[in-house]
mmCIF file of C-alpha atoms in Angstrom:
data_model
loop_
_atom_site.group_PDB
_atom_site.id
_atom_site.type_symbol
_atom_site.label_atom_id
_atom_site.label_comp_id
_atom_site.label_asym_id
_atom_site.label_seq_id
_atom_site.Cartn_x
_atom_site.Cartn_y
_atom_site.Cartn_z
ATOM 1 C CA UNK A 1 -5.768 -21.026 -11.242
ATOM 2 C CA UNK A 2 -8.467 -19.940 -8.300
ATOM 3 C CA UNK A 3 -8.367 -16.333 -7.385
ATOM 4 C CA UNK A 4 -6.753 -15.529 -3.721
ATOM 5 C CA UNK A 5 -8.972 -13.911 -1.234
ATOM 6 C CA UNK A 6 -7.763 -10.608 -0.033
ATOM 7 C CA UNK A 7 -9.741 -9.432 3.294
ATOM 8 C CA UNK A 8 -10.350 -5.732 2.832
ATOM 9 C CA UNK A 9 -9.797 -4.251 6.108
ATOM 10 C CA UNK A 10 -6.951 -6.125 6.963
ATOM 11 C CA UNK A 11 -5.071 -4.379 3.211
ATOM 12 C CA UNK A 12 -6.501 -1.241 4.045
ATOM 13 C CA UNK A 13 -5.451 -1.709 7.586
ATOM 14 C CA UNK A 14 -1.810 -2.548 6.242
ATOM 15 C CA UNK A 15 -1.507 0.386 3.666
ATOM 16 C CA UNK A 16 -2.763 2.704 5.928
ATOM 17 C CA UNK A 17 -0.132 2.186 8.877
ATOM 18 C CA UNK A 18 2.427 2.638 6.343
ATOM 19 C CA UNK A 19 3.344 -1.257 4.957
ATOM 20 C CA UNK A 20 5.790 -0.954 2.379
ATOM 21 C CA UNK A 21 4.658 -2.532 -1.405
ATOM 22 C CA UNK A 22 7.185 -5.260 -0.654
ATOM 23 C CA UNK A 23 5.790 -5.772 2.870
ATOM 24 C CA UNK A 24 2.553 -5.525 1.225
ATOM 25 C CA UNK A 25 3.763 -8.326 -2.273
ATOM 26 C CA UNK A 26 5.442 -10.503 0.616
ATOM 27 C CA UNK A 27 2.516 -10.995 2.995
ATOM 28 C CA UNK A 28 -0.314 -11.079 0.641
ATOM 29 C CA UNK A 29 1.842 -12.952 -2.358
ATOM 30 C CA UNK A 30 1.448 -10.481 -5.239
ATOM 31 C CA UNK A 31 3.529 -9.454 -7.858
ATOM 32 C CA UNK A 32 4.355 -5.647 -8.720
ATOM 33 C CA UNK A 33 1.191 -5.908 -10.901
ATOM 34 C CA UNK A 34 -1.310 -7.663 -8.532
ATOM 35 C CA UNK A 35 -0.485 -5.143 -6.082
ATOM 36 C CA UNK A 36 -1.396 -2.164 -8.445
ATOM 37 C CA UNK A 37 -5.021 -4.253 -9.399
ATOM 38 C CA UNK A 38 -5.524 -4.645 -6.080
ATOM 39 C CA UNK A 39 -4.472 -0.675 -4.959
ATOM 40 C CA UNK A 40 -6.734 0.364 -7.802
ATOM 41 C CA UNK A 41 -9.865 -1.938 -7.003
ATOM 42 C CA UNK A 42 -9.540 -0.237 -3.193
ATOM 43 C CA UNK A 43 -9.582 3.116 -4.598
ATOM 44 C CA UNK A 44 -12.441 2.558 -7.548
ATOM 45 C CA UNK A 45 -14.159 0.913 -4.796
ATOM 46 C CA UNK A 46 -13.986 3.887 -1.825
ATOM 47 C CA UNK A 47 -12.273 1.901 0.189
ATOM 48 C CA UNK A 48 -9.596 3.927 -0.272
ATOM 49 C CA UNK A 49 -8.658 7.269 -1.534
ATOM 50 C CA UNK A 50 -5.758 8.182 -4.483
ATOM 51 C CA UNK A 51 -3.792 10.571 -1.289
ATOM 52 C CA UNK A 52 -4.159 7.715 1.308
ATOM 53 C CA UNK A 53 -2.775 4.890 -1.294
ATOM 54 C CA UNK A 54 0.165 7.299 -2.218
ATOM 55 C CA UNK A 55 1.202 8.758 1.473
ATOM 56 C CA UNK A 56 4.260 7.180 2.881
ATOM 57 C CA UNK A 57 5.561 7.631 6.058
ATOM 58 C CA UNK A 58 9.215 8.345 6.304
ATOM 59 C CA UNK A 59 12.151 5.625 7.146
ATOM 60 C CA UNK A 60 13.773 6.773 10.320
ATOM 61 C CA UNK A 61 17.218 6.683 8.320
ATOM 62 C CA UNK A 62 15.857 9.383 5.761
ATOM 63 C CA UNK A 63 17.075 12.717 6.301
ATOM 64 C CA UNK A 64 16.792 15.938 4.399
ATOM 65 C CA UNK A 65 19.109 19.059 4.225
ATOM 66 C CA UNK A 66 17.105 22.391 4.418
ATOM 67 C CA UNK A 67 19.139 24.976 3.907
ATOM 68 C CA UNK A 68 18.383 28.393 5.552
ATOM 69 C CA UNK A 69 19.041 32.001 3.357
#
């Protein structure tokens, strides 16, 4: 089976403005584990770092409850 051809800068783009990984499976057409190869090939390869790869925005519906003593 050929490999698929990821662009770089388009992924990187996507991760960085906060594409979920099922955005991310969905438009590139990995599965759980491609994605992680792929994550960890941008990171070993500084096109990425560990913080950027794990940061995710928040979901307008999230909420939190702080509660003030």
């Amino acid at each position: 089976m050929p490999k698929q051809v990821i662009i770089v800068q388009e992924i990187v783009h996507d991760i960085i403005s906060g594409m979920t990984d099922a955005e991310l499976m969905e438009k590139y057409r990995l599965t759980a584990k491609g994605l992680v190869r792929v994550q960890e090939k941008l990171v070993e390869n500084n096109y990425l770092s560990r913080a950027e790869l794990e940061w995710k925005p928040l979901d307008f519906n999230d909420t939190a409850t702080i509660e003030i003593l």
